[in-house]
């Protein structure tokens, strides 16, 4: 079994609050799996269906990462993409 490379070291950057506000909402990846994005102060949090809420950290204006697991989120005009375990799962904003 090949060794998996360690997660890349990521650095959080400050993002303007008006940009963060655009990402707040609910995103549907599949009918039974949603990600809710909320804002608290200067940070964003995500909560996936039946999972705890975790902070996400900006790497750029549209790229965010989690520190609790090796996962990243890319926000776009009408949705997001969850990058985790070698998969890229798109979700559309429904709320």
XYZ file of N, CA and C in Angstrom:
285
model
N 0.848 -1.188 0.000
C 0.000 0.000 0.000
C 0.886 1.241 0.000
N 0.753 2.123 -0.996
C 1.620 3.307 -1.057
C 1.309 4.279 0.074
N 2.353 4.942 0.507
C 2.176 5.954 1.559
C 1.492 7.173 0.981
N 0.591 7.748 1.758
C -0.105 8.952 1.311
C 0.713 10.163 1.743
N 0.861 11.120 0.855
C 1.610 12.334 1.185
C 0.886 13.087 2.285
N 1.637 13.726 3.174
C 0.971 14.507 4.226
C 0.231 15.685 3.603
N -0.807 16.167 4.294
C -1.537 17.323 3.757
C -0.608 18.516 3.576
N -0.859 19.289 2.563
C -0.083 20.488 2.287
C -0.301 21.500 3.411
N 0.751 22.191 3.790
C 0.625 23.226 4.816
C -0.086 24.422 4.189
N -1.138 24.894 4.837
C -1.951 25.984 4.303
C -1.866 27.188 5.235
N -1.944 28.367 4.656
C -1.855 29.600 5.429
C -3.143 30.393 5.275
N -3.737 30.745 6.405
C -4.976 31.526 6.378
C -4.671 32.990 6.092
N -5.542 33.613 5.304
C -5.425 35.033 4.992
C -6.726 35.735 5.370
N -6.672 37.052 5.526
C -7.863 37.831 5.863
C -8.648 38.134 4.582
N -9.962 37.946 4.645
C -10.850 38.222 3.512
C -11.876 39.267 3.951
N -12.182 40.196 3.077
C -13.142 41.256 3.368
C -14.506 40.664 3.742
N -15.171 41.284 4.708
C -16.444 40.768 5.213
C -17.529 40.726 4.131
N -17.490 41.618 3.159
C -18.508 41.581 2.102
C -18.364 40.320 1.253
N -17.140 39.837 1.093
C -16.907 38.592 0.356
C -17.435 37.420 1.179
N -17.135 37.399 2.472
C -17.606 36.318 3.335
C -19.124 36.232 3.336
N -19.787 37.374 3.378
C -21.259 37.398 3.396
C -21.864 36.708 2.172
N -21.193 36.795 1.026
C -21.697 36.162 -0.209
C -21.778 34.648 -0.083
N -20.943 34.058 0.759
C -20.860 32.596 0.854
C -21.825 31.999 1.873
N -22.409 32.827 2.725
C -23.342 32.331 3.744
C -24.582 31.766 3.049
N -24.995 30.578 3.471
C -26.186 29.963 2.885
C -26.149 28.461 3.006
N -27.047 27.824 2.280
C -27.136 26.365 2.291
C -26.868 25.832 0.892
N -26.038 24.812 0.820
C -25.610 24.234 -0.442
C -25.984 22.752 -0.470
N -26.556 22.303 -1.578
C -26.952 20.906 -1.725
C -25.940 20.179 -2.599
N -25.260 19.175 -1.999
C -24.319 18.358 -2.769
C -25.046 17.186 -3.399
N -25.896 16.533 -2.628
C -26.857 15.533 -3.111
C -28.099 15.750 -2.258
N -29.260 15.218 -2.658
C -30.483 15.510 -1.893
C -30.381 15.252 -0.383
N -29.638 14.254 0.031
C -29.572 13.936 1.462
C -28.339 14.520 2.146
N -27.535 15.305 1.435
C -26.301 15.847 2.027
C -26.154 17.317 1.662
N -26.294 18.162 2.675
C -26.176 19.610 2.494
C -25.039 20.134 3.356
N -24.509 21.270 2.957
C -23.533 22.004 3.766
C -24.125 23.382 4.025
N -24.198 23.755 5.311
C -24.680 25.076 5.697
C -23.468 25.914 6.084
N -23.355 27.093 5.477
C -22.255 28.015 5.756
C -22.818 29.184 6.558
N -22.224 29.441 7.724
C -22.644 30.551 8.574
C -21.438 31.446 8.849
N -21.747 32.648 9.276
C -20.682 33.600 9.589
C -20.775 33.988 11.049
N -19.627 34.033 11.693
C -19.533 34.476 13.080
C -18.341 35.403 13.168
N -18.585 36.681 13.433
C -17.482 37.637 13.472
C -16.799 37.714 12.119
N -15.472 37.541 12.118
C -14.703 37.632 10.881
C -14.457 36.269 10.253
N -15.187 35.236 10.703
C -14.931 33.896 10.185
C -16.168 33.202 9.664
N -15.922 32.163 8.861
C -16.991 31.326 8.339
C -16.932 29.953 8.994
N -18.101 29.325 9.109
C -18.209 27.979 9.651
C -19.031 27.152 8.677
N -18.740 25.849 8.621
C -19.568 24.952 7.819
C -20.097 23.847 8.713
N -21.288 23.393 8.355
C -21.866 22.237 9.025
C -22.531 21.373 7.971
N -21.983 20.166 7.808
C -22.557 19.220 6.864
C -23.649 18.430 7.567
N -24.557 17.878 6.801
C -25.658 17.083 7.329
C -25.138 16.039 8.323
N -25.721 16.013 9.524
C -25.405 15.039 10.582
C -23.952 15.093 11.049
N -23.311 16.255 10.912
C -21.929 16.414 11.362
C -21.816 17.670 12.210
N -20.740 17.755 13.029
C -20.551 18.969 13.829
C -20.194 20.168 12.948
N -20.269 21.343 13.540
C -19.926 22.587 12.843
C -18.431 22.855 13.033
N -17.759 23.255 11.952
C -16.320 23.512 12.007
C -16.000 24.857 11.358
N -14.963 25.550 11.868
C -14.522 26.778 11.198
C -13.789 26.426 9.899
N -13.914 27.309 8.912
C -13.114 27.184 7.695
C -12.267 28.442 7.580
N -11.124 28.306 6.956
C -10.135 29.374 6.905
C -9.834 29.720 5.458
N -9.785 31.027 5.166
C -9.553 31.485 3.795
C -8.089 31.324 3.422
N -7.879 30.777 2.232
C -6.541 30.702 1.654
C -6.421 31.735 0.529
N -7.578 32.071 -0.045
C -7.702 33.132 -1.043
C -9.149 33.600 -0.957
N -9.560 34.461 -1.865
C -10.929 34.980 -1.803
C -11.985 33.907 -2.039
N -11.632 32.824 -2.732
C -12.624 31.779 -3.013
C -12.224 30.396 -2.501
N -10.996 30.246 -2.030
C -10.497 28.946 -1.565
C -10.399 28.949 -0.042
N -11.030 27.932 0.575
C -11.019 27.809 2.030
C -10.582 26.396 2.419
N -10.132 26.243 3.667
C -9.706 24.918 4.119
C -10.151 24.691 5.552
N -10.220 23.420 5.913
C -10.524 23.027 7.284
C -9.226 22.597 7.949
N -9.155 22.768 9.246
C -7.989 22.316 9.992
C -8.247 20.970 10.675
N -9.512 20.610 10.883
C -9.842 19.373 11.605
C -9.725 18.133 10.716
N -9.889 18.301 9.414
C -9.721 17.220 8.444
C -9.046 17.806 7.211
N -8.482 16.944 6.377
C -7.849 17.407 5.146
C -8.927 17.582 4.081
N -9.556 18.752 4.118
C -10.625 19.064 3.166
C -10.559 20.546 2.831
N -10.957 20.856 1.602
C -10.971 22.238 1.147
C -12.310 22.521 0.480
N -12.636 23.812 0.442
C -13.870 24.255 -0.212
C -13.512 25.390 -1.159
N -14.026 25.277 -2.379
C -13.888 26.350 -3.358
C -15.280 26.908 -3.602
N -15.442 28.211 -3.379
C -16.728 28.870 -3.636
C -16.729 29.430 -5.046
N -17.900 29.367 -5.693
C -18.076 29.963 -7.018
C -19.316 30.845 -6.980
N -19.670 31.390 -8.120
C -20.808 32.303 -8.224
C -22.099 31.695 -7.668
N -22.358 30.424 -7.979
C -23.647 29.823 -7.631
C -23.519 28.555 -6.788
N -22.350 28.326 -6.203
C -22.206 27.110 -5.415
C -20.832 26.964 -4.794
N -20.505 25.717 -4.504
C -19.198 25.405 -3.933
C -18.770 24.029 -4.405
N -17.501 23.727 -4.202
C -16.966 22.395 -4.456
C -16.245 21.954 -3.191
N -16.612 20.784 -2.688
C -15.938 20.190 -1.541
C -14.866 19.254 -2.074
N -13.609 19.528 -1.699
C -12.471 18.704 -2.110
C -12.055 17.872 -0.892
N -12.281 16.562 -0.959
C -11.937 15.705 0.176
C -11.755 14.270 -0.301
N -10.761 13.582 0.265
C -10.491 12.177 -0.067
C -10.359 11.939 -1.573
N -9.709 12.862 -2.267
C -9.497 12.707 -3.702
C -10.730 12.967 -4.553
N -11.823 13.393 -3.927
C -13.051 13.675 -4.661
C -13.317 15.175 -4.685
N -14.023 15.616 -5.721
C -14.449 17.001 -5.858
C -15.964 16.986 -6.023
N -16.670 17.298 -4.919
C -18.129 17.209 -4.919
C -18.747 18.601 -5.044
N -19.405 18.888 -6.175
C -20.036 20.202 -6.334
C -21.348 20.289 -5.578
N -21.635 21.485 -5.098
C -22.904 21.744 -4.430
C -23.459 23.069 -4.921
N -24.762 23.089 -5.169
C -25.364 24.357 -5.618
C -26.036 25.050 -4.449
N -25.982 26.371 -4.475
C -26.590 27.158 -3.405
C -28.088 27.123 -3.557
N -28.774 26.668 -2.493
C -30.231 26.585 -2.557
C -30.900 27.589 -1.628
N -30.132 28.208 -0.751
C -30.696 29.167 0.177
C -29.653 30.196 0.554
